[in-house]
Amino acid sequence: MRLLFIRHGDPDYQGDCLNEIGLREARALAALIPRMDVGTCYASPLGRSQETAAIALGRAVPGAHGRAAAANCGDILTTLDWLREFPAQVDVNDVPLLQDAYYLKTLPDGSYKKRIVWDMYPSYYVEHPTYSDFEDWRTTLVAHNSDLLPVYDRVISSFDELLAEHGYVRDGRHYRVERENQDTLTFFCHFGITCVLLSHMWNVSPFVPLQSLCMPTSSVTECFSEERQKGYAHFRATRIGDTTHLTMAGLKTERLPHSALFTDVYSDYTQRHD
């Protein structure tokens, strides 16, 4: 089995659609799609992923943006609610020990705005090794002061149900092959949710890929099942965050404002810090 995770193009978060850069990225992706064998396609319900999928699959409604752009995709694209960007949030207001873990935004009443659980400072993550442990991350302060655990478990359960429909059944820490195949499943989704799914397939803490990988907008991440033993499948990545389609289209990724790419050096304030 082959799994493709395609991140949405550069977004207009306020409009939940693609901005001009994102549109160019999606068009570049569309030029490569016919050679990719995308198989069965799924998408996040969020507009930026819907529009990316519609353009990439050649079905975008002219002049439409966000979810409306995918109105013609019903026969080739299935929307999965659990594939939306990983939504778990942490409330640090009553947890002083976590207030050094995140860039904090203050609300009008003086309290701190909730933060996405995985968008923590690397300095906090690396000094608290429990976040890297496959089991112990569930016992951390972040897990206890957020909806991380129920959201994570719902996502991976839904993912496993889908893989089981294609013959790969989760059995403990591995996948049991009940019906071997060479199907391709393509997911038009987001950085965070992709890292969560990779962490589950690889039996590592979700904070490991979330803190250590970068998948630029419109990039392609590819995994294949490895079945060296009969009835036993393991997933390996052949590429992560691949932007070959942008290079082929003459777009330079390092000059585009990709989310999830932070400043190389702190003194460069032309690049993203938080």
PDB file of N, CA and C in Angstrom, residues 7-27 47-49 51-52 55 64-66 217-218 251 255-259:
ATOM      1  N   ARG A   7       0.214  18.515   1.552  1.00  0.00           N
ATOM      2  CA  ARG A   7      -0.170  19.688   2.332  1.00  0.00           C
ATOM      3  C   ARG A   7      -0.816  20.734   1.411  1.00  0.00           C
ATOM      4  N   HIS A   8      -1.765  21.475   1.948  1.00  0.00           N
ATOM      5  CA  HIS A   8      -2.416  22.539   1.188  1.00  0.00           C
ATOM      6  C   HIS A   8      -1.412  23.585   0.727  1.00  0.00           C
ATOM      7  N   GLY A   9      -1.793  24.345  -0.299  1.00  0.00           N
ATOM      8  CA  GLY A   9      -0.965  25.438  -0.780  1.00  0.00           C
ATOM      9  C   GLY A   9      -0.914  26.575   0.227  1.00  0.00           C
ATOM     10  N   ASP A  10      -0.055  27.540  -0.038  1.00  0.00           N
ATOM     11  CA  ASP A  10       0.104  28.671   0.882  1.00  0.00           C
ATOM     12  C   ASP A  10      -1.261  29.318   1.140  1.00  0.00           C
ATOM     13  N   PRO A  11      -1.633  29.479   2.413  1.00  0.00           N
ATOM     14  CA  PRO A  11      -3.016  29.830   2.727  1.00  0.00           C
ATOM     15  C   PRO A  11      -3.293  31.297   3.031  1.00  0.00           C
ATOM     16  N   ASP A  12      -4.521  31.660   2.772  1.00  0.00           N
ATOM     17  CA  ASP A  12      -5.131  32.851   3.352  1.00  0.00           C
ATOM     18  C   ASP A  12      -5.956  32.315   4.513  1.00  0.00           C
ATOM     19  N   TYR A  13      -5.375  32.323   5.715  1.00  0.00           N
ATOM     20  CA  TYR A  13      -6.052  31.700   6.848  1.00  0.00           C
ATOM     21  C   TYR A  13      -7.369  32.394   7.180  1.00  0.00           C
ATOM     22  N   GLN A  14      -7.391  33.693   7.045  1.00  0.00           N
ATOM     23  CA  GLN A  14      -8.615  34.430   7.375  1.00  0.00           C
ATOM     24  C   GLN A  14      -9.759  34.040   6.434  1.00  0.00           C
ATOM     25  N   GLY A  15      -9.446  33.859   5.161  1.00  0.00           N
ATOM     26  CA  GLY A  15     -10.488  33.480   4.199  1.00  0.00           C
ATOM     27  C   GLY A  15     -10.642  31.981   4.048  1.00  0.00           C
ATOM     28  N   ASP A  16      -9.791  31.209   4.725  1.00  0.00           N
ATOM     29  CA  ASP A  16      -9.756  29.755   4.614  1.00  0.00           C
ATOM     30  C   ASP A  16      -9.739  29.320   3.153  1.00  0.00           C
ATOM     31  N   CYS A  17      -8.775  29.858   2.418  1.00  0.00           N
ATOM     32  CA  CYS A  17      -8.605  29.516   1.006  1.00  0.00           C
ATOM     33  C   CYS A  17      -7.132  29.706   0.680  1.00  0.00           C
ATOM     34  N   LEU A  18      -6.782  29.635  -0.583  1.00  0.00           N
ATOM     35  CA  LEU A  18      -5.399  29.838  -0.992  1.00  0.00           C
ATOM     36  C   LEU A  18      -5.148  31.298  -1.355  1.00  0.00           C
ATOM     37  N   ASN A  19      -3.949  31.777  -1.033  1.00  0.00           N
ATOM     38  CA  ASN A  19      -3.571  33.098  -1.510  1.00  0.00           C
ATOM     39  C   ASN A  19      -2.938  32.947  -2.894  1.00  0.00           C
ATOM     40  N   GLU A  20      -2.400  34.009  -3.443  1.00  0.00           N
ATOM     41  CA  GLU A  20      -1.867  33.955  -4.808  1.00  0.00           C
ATOM     42  C   GLU A  20      -0.702  32.974  -4.912  1.00  0.00           C
ATOM     43  N   ILE A  21       0.144  32.959  -3.898  1.00  0.00           N
ATOM     44  CA  ILE A  21       1.256  32.007  -3.906  1.00  0.00           C
ATOM     45  C   ILE A  21       0.720  30.587  -3.846  1.00  0.00           C
ATOM     46  N   GLY A  22      -0.270  30.357  -2.987  1.00  0.00           N
ATOM     47  CA  GLY A  22      -0.867  29.035  -2.873  1.00  0.00           C
ATOM     48  C   GLY A  22      -1.506  28.564  -4.171  1.00  0.00           C
ATOM     49  N   LEU A  23      -2.111  29.477  -4.900  1.00  0.00           N
ATOM     50  CA  LEU A  23      -2.708  29.125  -6.192  1.00  0.00           C
ATOM     51  C   LEU A  23      -1.622  28.683  -7.175  1.00  0.00           C
ATOM     52  N   ARG A  24      -0.503  29.386  -7.175  1.00  0.00           N
ATOM     53  CA  ARG A  24       0.593  28.998  -8.067  1.00  0.00           C
ATOM     54  C   ARG A  24       1.148  27.632  -7.662  1.00  0.00           C
ATOM     55  N   GLU A  25       1.252  27.413  -6.377  1.00  0.00           N
ATOM     56  CA  GLU A  25       1.746  26.116  -5.901  1.00  0.00           C
ATOM     57  C   GLU A  25       0.811  24.981  -6.321  1.00  0.00           C
ATOM     58  N   ALA A  26      -0.491  25.195  -6.155  1.00  0.00           N
ATOM     59  CA  ALA A  26      -1.464  24.162  -6.503  1.00  0.00           C
ATOM     60  C   ALA A  26      -1.458  23.878  -8.006  1.00  0.00           C
ATOM     61  N   ARG A  27      -1.284  24.920  -8.805  1.00  0.00           N
ATOM     62  CA  ARG A  27      -1.225  24.713 -10.265  1.00  0.00           C
ATOM     63  C   ARG A  27       0.030  23.925 -10.640  1.00  0.00           C
ATOM     64  N   GLY A  47     -11.136  24.838   3.846  1.00  0.00           N
ATOM     65  CA  GLY A  47     -11.142  25.383   2.501  1.00  0.00           C
ATOM     66  C   GLY A  47      -9.802  25.348   1.802  1.00  0.00           C
ATOM     67  N   ARG A  48      -8.712  25.592   2.532  1.00  0.00           N
ATOM     68  CA  ARG A  48      -7.400  25.617   1.892  1.00  0.00           C
ATOM     69  C   ARG A  48      -7.003  24.252   1.327  1.00  0.00           C
ATOM     70  N   SER A  49      -7.422  23.176   2.006  1.00  0.00           N
ATOM     71  CA  SER A  49      -7.151  21.832   1.488  1.00  0.00           C
ATOM     72  C   SER A  49      -8.111  21.474   0.363  1.00  0.00           C
ATOM     73  N   GLU A  51      -9.518  23.505  -1.759  1.00  0.00           N
ATOM     74  CA  GLU A  51      -9.138  24.228  -2.975  1.00  0.00           C
ATOM     75  C   GLU A  51      -7.874  23.638  -3.592  1.00  0.00           C
ATOM     76  N   THR A  52      -6.917  23.261  -2.767  1.00  0.00           N
ATOM     77  CA  THR A  52      -5.697  22.632  -3.269  1.00  0.00           C
ATOM     78  C   THR A  52      -6.027  21.353  -4.022  1.00  0.00           C
ATOM     79  N   ILE A  55      -7.845  22.057  -7.454  1.00  0.00           N
ATOM     80  CA  ILE A  55      -6.931  22.539  -8.498  1.00  0.00           C
ATOM     81  C   ILE A  55      -6.006  21.410  -8.942  1.00  0.00           C
ATOM     82  N   ALA A  64     -14.007  30.279  -8.083  1.00  0.00           N
ATOM     83  CA  ALA A  64     -14.397  29.929  -6.710  1.00  0.00           C
ATOM     84  C   ALA A  64     -13.157  29.688  -5.861  1.00  0.00           C
ATOM     85  N   HIS A  65     -13.309  29.913  -4.564  1.00  0.00           N
ATOM     86  CA  HIS A  65     -12.190  29.718  -3.650  1.00  0.00           C
ATOM     87  C   HIS A  65     -12.633  28.921  -2.431  1.00  0.00           C
ATOM     88  N   GLY A  66     -11.655  28.386  -1.711  1.00  0.00           N
ATOM     89  CA  GLY A  66     -11.958  27.617  -0.513  1.00  0.00           C
ATOM     90  C   GLY A  66     -12.771  26.372  -0.839  1.00  0.00           C
ATOM     91  N   THR A 217       4.310  24.241   2.269  1.00  0.00           N
ATOM     92  CA  THR A 217       2.995  24.233   1.653  1.00  0.00           C
ATOM     93  C   THR A 217       3.060  23.593   0.276  1.00  0.00           C
ATOM     94  N   SER A 218       2.053  22.810  -0.029  1.00  0.00           N
ATOM     95  CA  SER A 218       1.873  22.022  -1.257  1.00  0.00           C
ATOM     96  C   SER A 218       2.837  20.851  -1.376  1.00  0.00           C
ATOM     97  N   LEU A 251       9.444  27.773  -9.419  1.00  0.00           N
ATOM     98  CA  LEU A 251       9.186  28.468  -8.159  1.00  0.00           C
ATOM     99  C   LEU A 251      10.245  28.065  -7.151  1.00  0.00           C
ATOM    100  N   ARG A 255      12.013  31.243  -1.211  1.00  0.00           N
ATOM    101  CA  ARG A 255      11.598  32.636  -1.328  1.00  0.00           C
ATOM    102  C   ARG A 255      10.100  32.802  -1.075  1.00  0.00           C
ATOM    103  N   LEU A 256       9.437  31.717  -0.749  1.00  0.00           N
ATOM    104  CA  LEU A 256       8.005  31.781  -0.492  1.00  0.00           C
ATOM    105  C   LEU A 256       7.758  31.724   1.014  1.00  0.00           C
ATOM    106  N   PRO A 257       6.740  32.431   1.517  1.00  0.00           N
ATOM    107  CA  PRO A 257       6.491  32.485   2.975  1.00  0.00           C
ATOM    108  C   PRO A 257       5.776  31.243   3.486  1.00  0.00           C
ATOM    109  N   HIS A 258       6.497  30.126   3.544  1.00  0.00           N
ATOM    110  CA  HIS A 258       5.879  28.881   3.987  1.00  0.00           C
ATOM    111  C   HIS A 258       5.628  28.886   5.492  1.00  0.00           C
ATOM    112  N   SER A 259       4.420  28.544   5.878  1.00  0.00           N
ATOM    113  CA  SER A 259       4.166  28.312   7.295  1.00  0.00           C
ATOM    114  C   SER A 259       4.957  27.077   7.707  1.00  0.00           C
TER     115      SER A 259
END
